């Protein structure tokens, strides 16, 4: 199902958190959360701070949030790292991934019974054997390759980053210029091998998914995002027509609304 943002009202209403305590006031073991923990996974050319506006809105609604630091070194190793973060969380988890972070969570959540929902924010949702590089080239529209600068790492691979002078137009065209300039300076490079590494068993075959499509994305073609959402059997796909790839920065409210929608689904 695809829903245009212009036709959707506010997605969630804040609830009051309640808790219980023993008569002695002592807790027995880790507390059971009243709501799932939201684990956010950033992608390439960004960092955990890119989720700041989304985090603020989720916390105001009473959700515990973890913004995982994605190493951006290799798909399997990044997924293994995210799995350690997931394993440290008590209770149910909703995973939300942006860009390459979607591929990482697709692998990390496979077979994990505590992950109840996957939320893809302008993100890759690969099937077994697919890579982010392959998916981005399956449909026309990505201009990312022409904006990249490479730094050799000495092992035959390179770190890739977006040239600062091209960062805003490529990655964050709808973000205020000053903020985009800061994002360009603080971007995290990704090892090129991570983008070409093939995915393992996808979590979206067993875990329900939600998708947000950035309609003016220049990194991942819009057609690719729609195609991945349809293939995954998305419970709902929301599209923001003029959003850049940095949709979580420019449009944090609808991103948070979709995450809450996934967290409250039955």
Backbone as JSON, one array per atom type, in Angstrom:
{
  "sequence": "XXXXXXXXXXXXXXXXXXXXXXXXXXXXXXXXXXXXXXXXXXXXXXXXXXXXXXXXXXXXXXXXXXXXXXXXXXXXXXXXXXXXXXXXXXXXXXXXXXXXXXXXXXXXXXXXXXXXXXXXXXXXXXXXXXXXXXXXXXXXXXXXXXXXXXXXXXXXXXXXXXXXXXXXXXXXXXXXXXXXXXXXXXXXXXXXXXXXXXXXXXXXXXXXXXXXXXXXXXXXXXXXXXXXXXXXXXXXXXXXXXXXXXXXXXXXXXXXXXXXXXXXXX",
  "N": [[0.85, -1.19, 0.0], [0.62, 2.18, -0.88], [0.94, 5.43, 0.33], [0.39, 8.76, -0.12], [2.05, 11.5, 1.36], [0.74, 13.92, 1.57], [-1.85, 13.27, 1.92], [-2.08, 12.25, 4.37], [-2.72, 12.53, 7.78], [-1.58, 13.56, 11.07], [0.32, 10.99, 12.55], [0.43, 9.74, 15.04], [-0.5, 9.68, 18.5], [0.57, 11.0, 21.53], [1.13, 9.0, 24.41], [0.63, 8.42, 27.93], [3.21, 7.27, 29.9], [3.26, 4.46, 32.04], [4.27, 2.81, 35.05], [5.31, 0.09, 37.2], [6.05, -0.84, 40.57], [7.73, -2.86, 42.98], [6.65, -3.85, 46.31], [8.71, -3.38, 48.05], [10.13, -1.58, 46.7], [12.26, -2.27, 45.19], [13.68, -3.32, 42.12], [13.32, -6.32, 40.24], [15.59, -7.58, 38.34], [16.1, -6.52, 34.86], [13.96, -3.83, 33.9], [10.77, -4.3, 32.34], [10.12, -2.84, 29.32], [7.56, -0.43, 28.62], [7.07, 0.27, 26.09], [8.32, -0.47, 22.78], [11.86, -0.39, 22.2], [13.39, 1.96, 20.13], [15.68, 1.49, 17.68], [18.0, 3.2, 15.86], [19.6, 3.38, 12.73], [22.16, 4.8, 11.05], [23.26, 5.75, 7.72], [25.69, 5.75, 5.02], [27.96, 8.56, 4.68], [26.96, 10.08, 6.71], [26.12, 10.46, 10.22], [25.29, 9.4, 13.61], [24.12, 11.68, 14.61], [22.54, 12.63, 12.62], [20.02, 11.74, 13.04], [18.9, 13.4, 14.92], [16.61, 15.21, 14.99], [14.54, 13.38, 14.65], [14.91, 11.71, 16.85], [14.36, 13.47, 18.98], [11.58, 13.86, 18.66], [10.59, 11.25, 18.97], [11.35, 10.68, 21.6], [9.82, 12.56, 22.98], [7.37, 11.38, 22.74], [7.61, 9.33, 24.43], [9.23, 7.13, 23.85], [11.93, 4.87, 24.3], [15.16, 5.34, 22.92], [17.83, 4.33, 20.83], [20.62, 5.39, 19.14], [22.46, 3.92, 16.91], [25.96, 3.59, 16.28], [27.17, 3.25, 13.18], [29.68, 1.36, 11.75], [30.47, 1.35, 9.01], [32.21, -0.2, 7.48], [32.05, -2.75, 6.32], [29.51, -4.88, 5.01], [28.77, -7.34, 6.32], [30.33, -7.23, 8.67], [29.48, -4.8, 9.74], [26.81, -5.43, 10.2], [27.14, -7.41, 12.13], [28.18, -5.87, 14.19], [25.96, -4.18, 14.7], [24.23, -6.12, 15.6], [25.26, -6.68, 18.12], [24.55, -4.37, 19.43], [21.74, -4.55, 19.32], [21.4, -6.87, 20.86], [21.98, -5.92, 23.35], [19.79, -4.59, 24.19], [16.87, -4.61, 26.15], [13.86, -6.3, 25.79], [11.18, -5.71, 23.32], [12.0, -4.53, 19.99], [12.14, -1.93, 17.59], [13.5, -1.48, 14.5], [15.01, 1.08, 12.63], [16.28, 2.17, 9.62], [18.45, 4.2, 7.66], [19.27, 4.74, 4.29], [22.26, 3.11, 3.42], [22.21, 2.03, 5.93], [19.82, 0.64, 6.04], [20.37, -1.73, 4.66], [22.19, -2.84, 6.43], [20.62, -3.27, 8.76], [18.8, -5.06, 7.69], [20.29, -7.38, 7.48], [21.25, -7.7, 10.11], [18.99, -8.13, 11.7], [17.9, -10.53, 10.97], [16.33, -13.48, 11.87], [16.02, -12.7, 14.51], [14.0, -12.72, 17.25], [13.19, -10.61, 18.84], [13.01, -8.3, 17.39], [10.5, -6.44, 16.13], [9.59, -4.88, 14.04], [10.56, -3.36, 10.95], [11.78, -0.37, 9.67], [12.23, 1.39, 6.84], [14.0, 4.1, 5.75], [14.3, 5.98, 3.09], [15.98, 3.91, 2.09], [18.12, 0.99, 1.57], [16.88, -2.26, 0.92], [17.97, -5.08, 0.67], [17.83, -8.27, -1.02], [18.84, -11.71, -0.55], [22.14, -12.09, -1.69], [22.26, -9.68, -3.06], [23.69, -6.39, -3.51], [24.25, -3.07, -2.17], [25.33, -1.39, -4.09], [24.61, -2.65, -6.48], [21.79, -2.5, -6.34], [21.36, 0.28, -6.38], [22.08, 0.84, -8.94], [20.24, -0.43, -10.47], [18.03, 0.91, -11.36], [17.56, 3.95, -13.22], [18.8, 7.23, -12.24], [20.43, 7.8, -10.0], [22.99, 10.01, -9.03], [25.21, 9.83, -7.56], [27.78, 8.65, -7.91], [29.34, 10.44, -9.42], [30.0, 12.41, -7.64], [31.73, 11.57, -5.72], [34.66, 11.3, -3.65], [37.68, 9.55, -3.31], [39.71, 7.85, -0.92], [42.54, 6.01, -0.73], [43.04, 3.02, 1.17], [45.16, 1.35, 1.48], [44.88, -1.36, 1.37], [43.84, -2.19, -0.96], [41.29, -1.32, -1.03], [39.07, 1.54, -0.71], [38.19, 4.53, 1.1], [35.16, 6.24, 0.77], [33.76, 9.41, 0.23], [31.47, 12.19, -0.01], [32.16, 14.92, -2.08], [32.71, 18.0, -0.47], [31.86, 20.41, -1.72], [29.86, 19.57, -3.34], [28.09, 18.35, -1.76], [25.61, 19.29, -0.62], [23.81, 19.59, -2.85], [23.75, 16.99, -3.76], [23.11, 15.29, -1.58], [21.54, 16.56, 0.37], [19.58, 18.49, -0.49], [17.27, 19.82, 0.34], [17.81, 20.76, 2.83], [18.67, 23.38, 5.09], [21.2, 25.66, 4.01], [23.44, 26.3, 5.7], [23.3, 24.3, 7.64], [23.58, 22.03, 6.02], [26.2, 22.44, 5.19], [27.63, 21.96, 7.54], [26.98, 19.26, 7.85], [28.31, 18.22, 5.65], [30.98, 18.51, 6.38], [31.14, 16.89, 8.64], [30.52, 14.38, 7.76], [30.58, 10.78, 7.62], [32.86, 8.64, 6.1], [32.45, 5.84, 3.85], [33.62, 2.55, 3.42], [34.49, 1.34, 0.27], [34.13, -1.36, -0.31], [32.06, -2.14, 1.31], [29.77, -1.31, 0.03], [29.62, -2.96, -2.15], [29.5, -5.49, -1.15], [27.78, -8.57, -0.83], [24.47, -9.25, 0.27], [23.14, -11.16, 3.05], [20.71, -13.48, 4.34], [17.54, -11.96, 4.18], [15.92, -9.96, 6.63], [13.4, -8.91, 6.19], [11.72, -10.76, 5.07], [10.46, -12.1, 7.06], [9.86, -10.31, 9.07], [7.63, -7.65, 9.62], [7.48, -4.72, 7.52], [7.95, -1.17, 6.99], [8.02, 1.62, 4.81], [9.63, 4.65, 3.84], [9.72, 6.77, 1.18], [11.93, 8.91, -0.43], [11.2, 11.42, -2.51], [12.78, 13.09, -4.11], [15.27, 12.04, -4.21], [18.73, 11.72, -4.8], [20.64, 9.87, -4.39], [19.73, 7.11, -3.94], [17.8, 5.77, -6.4], [14.42, 6.83, -6.89], [12.62, 5.04, -8.05], [13.84, 2.63, -7.43], [13.56, 2.58, -4.65], [10.75, 2.42, -4.37], [10.32, -0.02, -5.65], [11.71, -1.84, -4.0], [10.2, -1.57, -1.66], [7.71, -2.56, -2.5], [8.43, -5.2, -3.14], [9.18, -6.19, -0.65], [6.75, -6.39, 0.55], [5.65, -4.26, 1.97], [3.96, -2.93, 4.8], [3.03, -0.35, 4.78], [3.75, 2.37, 2.64], [5.1, 5.47, 2.57], [5.42, 8.43, 0.74], [7.42, 11.25, 0.23], [7.33, 13.86, -1.73], [9.2, 15.98, -2.46], [11.47, 15.5, -1.05], [14.89, 15.22, -0.15], [17.72, 12.93, -0.13], [18.53, 13.1, 2.5], [16.26, 12.87, 4.19], [15.45, 12.39, 6.83], [16.61, 14.46, 8.21], [15.58, 16.78, 7.03], [12.84, 16.35, 7.16], [11.85, 15.48, 9.83], [9.49, 15.01, 11.34], [7.44, 13.45, 9.81], [9.02, 11.17, 9.48], [9.45, 10.29, 12.12], [6.74, 9.87, 12.74], [6.11, 7.68, 11.07], [7.74, 5.7, 12.14], [6.62, 5.46, 14.71], [4.13, 4.55, 13.93], [4.8, 2.01, 12.98], [5.72, 0.94, 15.37], [3.44, 0.75, 16.88], [1.79, -0.96, 15.58], [-0.39, -3.75, 15.09]],
  "CA": [[0.0, 0.0, 0.0], [1.38, 3.42, -0.92], [0.15, 6.56, 0.8], [1.04, 10.06, -0.29], [2.1, 12.22, 2.63], [-0.21, 15.02, 1.57], [-3.18, 12.78, 2.27], [-2.03, 11.62, 5.67], [-2.65, 13.44, 8.91], [-0.61, 13.18, 12.09], [0.25, 9.54, 12.62], [0.43, 9.14, 16.36], [-0.84, 10.51, 19.64], [1.41, 10.65, 22.67], [0.48, 8.33, 25.52], [1.31, 8.6, 29.2], [3.87, 6.04, 30.32], [3.0, 4.03, 33.41], [5.21, 1.8, 35.51], [4.96, -0.56, 38.45], [7.18, -1.08, 41.46], [7.44, -3.84, 44.02], [6.33, -3.24, 47.59], [9.95, -2.95, 48.69], [10.72, -0.52, 45.87], [13.4, -2.81, 44.46], [13.33, -3.96, 40.86], [13.88, -7.64, 40.06], [16.08, -7.71, 36.97], [15.85, -5.37, 33.98], [12.53, -3.52, 33.78], [10.14, -4.57, 31.05], [9.7, -1.55, 28.76], [6.16, -0.33, 28.24], [7.06, 0.48, 24.65], [9.55, -1.0, 22.19], [13.0, 0.5, 22.01], [13.65, 2.29, 18.74], [17.11, 1.51, 17.36], [18.17, 3.93, 14.61], [20.85, 3.01, 12.07], [22.48, 5.76, 9.99], [23.93, 5.2, 6.55], [26.95, 6.36, 4.6], [28.05, 10.01, 4.53], [26.18, 10.66, 7.81], [26.45, 9.87, 11.51], [24.11, 9.25, 14.45], [23.49, 12.99, 14.83], [21.57, 12.88, 11.55], [18.71, 11.35, 13.56], [18.58, 14.24, 16.09], [15.23, 15.69, 14.96], [13.66, 12.22, 14.83], [15.07, 11.28, 18.24], [13.63, 14.42, 19.83], [10.13, 13.6, 18.54], [10.3, 9.94, 19.55], [11.47, 10.78, 23.05], [8.66, 13.3, 23.48], [6.24, 10.44, 22.77], [7.85, 8.33, 25.46], [9.94, 5.95, 23.36], [13.38, 4.78, 24.48], [15.81, 5.39, 21.61], [19.27, 4.1, 20.71], [21.15, 5.73, 17.82], [23.65, 3.08, 16.79], [27.07, 4.07, 15.45], [27.41, 2.29, 12.11], [31.1, 1.47, 11.39], [30.6, 1.63, 7.57], [33.43, -0.87, 7.01], [31.68, -3.9, 5.5], [28.12, -5.2, 5.34], [28.66, -8.4, 7.32], [30.9, -6.77, 9.94], [28.59, -3.76, 10.26], [25.63, -6.12, 10.73], [27.55, -8.06, 13.37], [28.26, -4.81, 15.21], [24.6, -3.78, 15.06], [23.63, -7.22, 16.36], [25.67, -6.53, 19.53], [23.7, -3.3, 19.98], [20.4, -5.12, 19.49], [21.43, -7.83, 21.95], [22.11, -5.2, 24.63], [18.5, -3.95, 24.48], [15.92, -5.5, 26.79], [12.48, -6.17, 25.32], [10.95, -5.6, 21.88], [12.8, -3.52, 19.29], [11.81, -1.5, 16.24], [14.7, -1.01, 13.82], [14.81, 2.04, 11.54], [17.55, 2.38, 8.96], [18.51, 5.15, 6.55], [20.24, 4.51, 3.23], [23.0, 1.86, 3.63], [21.78, 1.48, 7.22], [18.76, -0.31, 5.79], [21.0, -3.01, 4.32], [22.79, -3.37, 7.65], [19.58, -3.82, 9.65], [18.22, -6.21, 7.0], [21.11, -8.53, 7.83], [21.4, -7.85, 11.56], [17.74, -8.55, 12.36], [17.45, -11.84, 10.49], [16.23, -14.51, 12.89], [15.94, -12.14, 15.88], [12.59, -12.65, 17.63], [12.88, -9.37, 19.57], [12.77, -7.21, 16.44], [9.09, -6.57, 15.75], [9.29, -4.08, 12.85], [11.66, -2.73, 10.22], [11.34, 0.87, 9.03], [13.24, 1.79, 5.87], [13.91, 5.53, 5.46], [15.13, 6.16, 1.89], [16.99, 2.92, 2.46], [18.25, -0.26, 0.84], [16.32, -3.48, 1.5], [18.46, -6.09, -0.27], [17.54, -9.69, -0.89], [20.07, -12.49, -0.48], [23.01, -12.01, -2.84], [22.28, -8.35, -3.65], [24.5, -5.38, -2.86], [23.73, -1.71, -2.29], [25.77, -0.85, -5.37], [23.77, -3.24, -7.52], [20.43, -1.97, -6.23], [21.32, 1.69, -6.77], [22.25, 0.92, -10.38], [19.2, -1.2, -11.17], [17.13, 1.89, -11.97], [18.27, 5.22, -13.47], [18.47, 8.35, -11.37], [21.46, 8.14, -9.01], [24.13, 10.79, -9.51], [26.17, 9.78, -6.47], [29.13, 8.3, -8.34], [30.08, 11.6, -9.94], [30.3, 13.36, -6.57], [32.52, 10.92, -4.68], [36.11, 11.38, -3.56], [38.19, 8.3, -2.74], [40.99, 7.86, -0.2], [43.01, 4.63, -0.65], [43.29, 2.55, 2.53], [46.37, 0.55, 1.5], [44.57, -2.79, 1.26], [43.12, -2.38, -2.2], [39.98, -0.68, -0.93], [39.13, 3.0, -0.48], [37.11, 5.24, 1.79], [34.43, 7.13, -0.12], [32.98, 10.5, 0.82], [30.93, 13.13, -1.01], [32.9, 16.18, -2.11], [31.97, 19.01, 0.28], [31.24, 21.43, -2.57], [28.72, 18.95, -4.02], [27.33, 17.59, -0.76], [24.22, 19.73, -0.45], [22.99, 19.3, -4.02], [23.64, 15.55, -3.94], [22.65, 14.54, -0.41], [20.69, 17.29, 1.32], [19.17, 19.69, -1.22], [16.19, 20.52, 1.04], [18.3, 21.11, 4.16], [19.25, 24.73, 5.05], [22.57, 25.65, 3.5], [24.43, 26.26, 6.78], [23.26, 22.98, 8.24], [24.17, 21.1, 5.06], [27.65, 22.63, 5.21], [28.12, 21.23, 8.71], [26.85, 17.84, 7.54], [29.36, 17.86, 4.7], [32.24, 18.42, 7.1], [31.1, 15.82, 9.65], [30.09, 13.11, 7.16], [31.42, 9.61, 7.84], [33.1, 7.93, 4.84], [32.15, 4.41, 3.81], [34.58, 1.74, 2.66], [33.82, 0.96, -0.97], [33.79, -2.78, -0.28], [30.77, -2.31, 1.99], [28.69, -1.08, -0.92], [29.58, -4.05, -3.12], [29.36, -6.78, -0.46], [26.46, -9.14, -1.05], [23.66, -9.42, 1.48], [22.72, -12.48, 3.48], [19.26, -13.71, 4.45], [16.91, -10.69, 4.54], [14.96, -10.0, 7.73], [12.06, -8.45, 5.79], [10.86, -11.87, 4.66], [9.76, -12.6, 8.26], [9.51, -9.2, 9.97], [6.89, -6.65, 8.85], [8.27, -3.54, 7.19], [7.35, 0.09, 6.58], [8.99, 2.34, 3.97], [9.45, 6.06, 3.48], [10.41, 7.05, -0.07], [12.29, 10.31, -0.65], [10.84, 11.6, -3.9], [13.8, 13.83, -4.86], [16.53, 11.41, -3.81], [19.74, 11.6, -5.85], [21.53, 8.75, -4.06], [19.03, 5.88, -4.28], [16.7, 6.15, -7.29], [13.08, 6.71, -6.33], [12.04, 3.8, -8.57], [14.41, 1.52, -6.67], [12.93, 2.58, -3.33], [9.38, 1.91, -4.52], [10.41, -1.43, -6.02], [12.09, -2.6, -2.8], [9.06, -1.56, -0.75], [6.71, -3.49, -3.02], [8.95, -6.57, -3.04], [9.19, -6.59, 0.75], [5.39, -6.47, 1.07], [5.53, -3.21, 2.98], [2.64, -2.66, 5.39], [2.66, 0.98, 4.28], [4.83, 3.14, 2.05], [4.79, 6.9, 2.5], [6.35, 9.12, -0.16], [7.52, 12.7, 0.37], [7.7, 14.15, -3.11], [10.34, 16.87, -2.67], [12.49, 15.22, -0.04], [16.2, 14.76, -0.56], [18.15, 11.7, 0.53], [18.61, 13.4, 3.93], [14.87, 13.14, 4.57], [15.32, 12.39, 8.28], [17.03, 15.77, 8.68], [14.68, 17.81, 6.51], [11.44, 16.03, 7.48], [11.88, 14.55, 10.96], [8.17, 14.66, 11.87], [6.86, 12.27, 9.18], [9.86, 10.01, 9.74], [9.08, 9.82, 13.46], [5.37, 9.36, 12.68], [6.09, 6.35, 10.48], [8.34, 4.79, 13.12], [5.59, 5.22, 15.73], [3.11, 3.71, 13.29], [5.31, 0.63, 12.99], [5.86, 0.5, 16.76], [2.11, 0.53, 17.48], [1.02, -1.85, 14.71], [-0.77, -5.04, 15.67]],
  "C": [[0.88, 1.23, 0.0], [0.47, 4.58, -0.56], [0.93, 7.83, 0.59], [0.95, 10.85, 0.99], [1.03, 13.3, 2.69], [-1.6, 14.58, 1.98], [-3.23, 12.2, 3.67], [-1.94, 12.67, 6.76], [-1.59, 13.0, 9.88], [-0.79, 11.71, 12.42], [0.07, 9.0, 14.03], [0.06, 10.15, 17.42], [-0.02, 10.06, 20.82], [0.57, 10.03, 23.76], [1.28, 8.57, 26.78], [1.92, 7.27, 29.61], [3.49, 5.73, 31.76], [3.99, 2.97, 33.78], [4.72, 1.2, 36.8], [6.21, -0.77, 39.26], [6.77, -2.12, 42.48], [7.2, -3.13, 45.33], [7.57, -2.72, 48.27], [10.63, -1.83, 47.93], [11.9, -1.0, 45.08], [12.94, -3.5, 43.2], [14.02, -5.32, 40.79], [14.3, -7.8, 38.62], [15.76, -6.48, 36.15], [14.36, -5.09, 33.88], [12.01, -3.87, 32.4], [9.64, -3.25, 30.48], [8.23, -1.56, 28.39], [6.01, -0.11, 26.75], [8.33, -0.11, 24.06], [10.64, 0.06, 22.14], [13.2, 0.72, 20.52], [15.16, 2.35, 18.54], [17.27, 2.09, 15.95], [19.55, 3.64, 14.03], [21.12, 3.99, 10.92], [23.19, 5.06, 8.84], [25.24, 5.89, 6.26], [26.82, 7.87, 4.51], [27.21, 10.74, 5.59], [26.73, 10.08, 9.12], [25.19, 9.83, 12.35], [23.38, 10.57, 14.69], [22.47, 13.32, 13.74], [20.15, 12.51, 11.97], [18.19, 12.31, 14.63], [17.12, 14.7, 16.11], [14.22, 14.56, 15.17], [13.71, 11.75, 16.29], [14.26, 12.18, 19.18], [12.14, 14.13, 19.82], [9.75, 12.26, 19.13], [10.36, 9.99, 21.08], [10.3, 11.54, 23.66], [7.42, 12.42, 23.56], [6.48, 9.28, 23.73], [8.61, 7.1, 25.02], [11.4, 5.98, 23.78], [14.04, 4.64, 23.11], [17.3, 5.11, 21.76], [19.67, 4.46, 19.29], [22.48, 5.01, 17.66], [24.71, 3.74, 15.91], [27.41, 2.98, 14.44], [28.87, 2.42, 11.65], [31.36, 1.79, 9.93], [31.87, 1.0, 6.99], [33.13, -2.04, 6.09], [30.32, -4.37, 5.93], [28.03, -6.25, 6.44], [29.21, -7.95, 8.67], [30.05, -5.67, 10.56], [27.34, -4.39, 10.87], [25.96, -6.82, 12.05], [27.65, -7.05, 14.51], [26.86, -4.38, 15.66], [23.93, -4.87, 15.89], [24.03, -7.13, 17.83], [24.87, -5.42, 20.2], [22.31, -3.83, 20.27], [20.37, -6.05, 20.7], [21.55, -7.17, 23.32], [20.79, -4.57, 25.07], [17.54, -4.98, 25.07], [14.51, -5.25, 26.25], [12.39, -6.01, 23.82], [11.67, -4.4, 21.27], [12.17, -3.21, 17.94], [13.1, -0.93, 15.64], [14.31, -0.04, 12.72], [16.17, 2.34, 10.93], [17.44, 3.36, 7.81], [19.58, 4.72, 5.57], [20.92, 3.14, 3.4], [22.64, 1.22, 4.97], [20.64, 0.49, 7.08], [19.3, -1.68, 5.45], [21.6, -3.66, 5.57], [21.73, -3.98, 8.55], [18.9, -5.02, 9.01], [18.98, -7.48, 7.35], [21.16, -8.77, 9.34], [20.17, -8.44, 12.23], [17.27, -9.94, 11.96], [17.48, -12.87, 11.62], [16.12, -14.01, 14.31], [14.48, -11.97, 16.27], [12.2, -11.36, 18.35], [12.61, -8.2, 18.65], [11.37, -7.4, 15.85], [8.73, -5.82, 14.47], [10.57, -3.52, 12.28], [11.11, -1.5, 9.5], [12.48, 1.37, 8.14], [13.0, 3.25, 5.48], [14.86, 5.85, 4.31], [16.31, 5.2, 1.95], [17.0, 1.71, 1.53], [17.61, -1.4, 1.63], [16.72, -4.64, 0.59], [17.9, -7.48, 0.02], [18.88, -10.42, -0.83], [20.86, -12.35, -1.8], [23.08, -10.65, -3.51], [23.19, -7.41, -2.85], [23.84, -4.02, -3.01], [24.11, -1.11, -3.64], [24.91, -1.37, -6.51], [22.37, -2.64, -7.5], [20.35, -0.52, -6.69], [21.47, 1.85, -8.28], [21.17, 0.2, -11.18], [18.21, -0.3, -11.88], [17.91, 3.18, -12.21], [17.92, 6.27, -12.42], [19.54, 8.73, -10.36], [22.59, 8.91, -9.67], [25.28, 10.75, -8.5], [27.6, 9.57, -6.97], [29.97, 9.48, -8.79], [30.49, 12.58, -8.86], [31.28, 12.82, -5.54], [34.01, 11.21, -4.8], [36.59, 10.14, -2.83], [39.54, 8.51, -2.07], [41.44, 6.41, -0.07], [43.38, 4.25, 0.79], [44.51, 1.65, 2.62], [46.14, -0.94, 1.41], [43.82, -3.11, -0.02], [41.72, -1.8, -2.19], [40.17, 0.81, -0.64], [37.98, 3.45, 0.39], [36.48, 6.21, 0.8], [33.69, 8.19, 0.68], [32.49, 11.4, -0.31], [31.73, 14.42, -0.93], [32.1, 17.27, -1.41], [31.25, 20.03, -0.59], [30.01, 20.89, -3.31], [27.76, 18.28, -3.04], [25.86, 17.99, -0.71], [23.37, 19.32, -1.64], [22.77, 17.8, -4.19], [22.86, 14.89, -2.81], [21.55, 15.24, 0.37], [20.15, 18.58, 0.71], [18.08, 20.48, -0.51], [16.54, 20.84, 2.49], [18.89, 22.52, 4.08], [20.74, 24.7, 4.76], [23.61, 25.54, 4.62], [24.47, 24.88, 7.43], [23.87, 21.93, 7.31], [25.69, 21.22, 5.02], [28.29, 21.92, 6.39], [28.06, 19.72, 8.47], [27.95, 17.38, 6.6], [30.7, 17.67, 5.39], [32.28, 17.22, 8.04], [30.68, 14.47, 9.08], [31.1, 12.01, 7.47], [31.63, 8.9, 6.51], [32.74, 6.45, 4.97], [33.21, 3.71, 2.99], [33.86, 1.2, 1.43], [33.39, -0.49, -0.99], [32.46, -3.03, 0.4], [29.61, -2.18, 1.02], [28.55, -2.21, -1.94], [29.43, -5.42, -2.48], [27.92, -7.28, -0.57], [25.77, -9.47, 0.27], [23.4, -10.89, 1.77], [21.2, -12.58, 3.52], [18.56, -12.43, 4.91], [15.86, -10.85, 5.64], [13.55, -9.65, 7.29], [11.17, -9.57, 5.28], [10.03, -12.39, 5.83], [9.29, -11.5, 9.2], [8.78, -8.15, 9.15], [7.7, -5.37, 8.67], [7.39, -2.37, 6.8], [8.42, 0.86, 5.81], [8.61, 3.8, 3.85], [10.33, 6.32, 2.27], [10.68, 8.56, -0.17], [12.18, 10.6, -2.14], [11.82, 12.38, -4.75], [15.19, 13.32, -4.52], [17.48, 11.3, -5.0], [20.76, 10.51, -5.55], [20.92, 7.42, -4.48], [17.85, 6.26, -5.18], [15.34, 5.9, -6.66], [12.42, 5.41, -6.79], [12.57, 2.59, -7.82], [13.79, 1.43, -5.28], [11.52, 2.0, -3.39], [9.39, 0.41, -4.81], [10.76, -2.29, -4.81], [10.95, -2.66, -1.8], [7.99, -2.56, -1.2], [7.16, -4.93, -2.85], [8.9, -7.08, -1.61], [7.78, -6.76, 1.33], [5.14, -5.47, 2.16], [4.11, -3.05, 3.49], [2.12, -1.31, 4.94], [3.91, 1.64, 3.72], [4.37, 4.58, 1.91], [5.84, 7.58, 1.63], [6.26, 10.63, 0.05], [8.14, 13.22, -0.92], [8.95, 14.97, -3.3], [11.49, 16.61, -1.71], [13.78, 14.73, -0.67], [16.53, 13.45, 0.14], [18.22, 11.9, 2.05], [17.23, 13.7, 4.5], [14.66, 13.15, 6.08], [15.73, 13.71, 8.9], [16.03, 16.83, 8.27], [13.22, 17.6, 6.89], [11.36, 15.07, 8.67], [10.5, 14.13, 11.47], [7.55, 13.45, 11.17], [7.7, 11.02, 9.35], [9.51, 9.43, 11.11], [7.67, 9.24, 13.47], [5.31, 7.95, 12.11], [6.69, 5.32, 11.43], [7.33, 4.46, 14.22], [4.48, 4.34, 15.17], [3.53, 2.25, 13.28], [5.36, 0.08, 14.41], [4.51, 0.15, 17.39], [1.25, -0.43, 16.65], [0.74, -3.16, 15.43], [-1.01, -6.05, 14.56]]
}
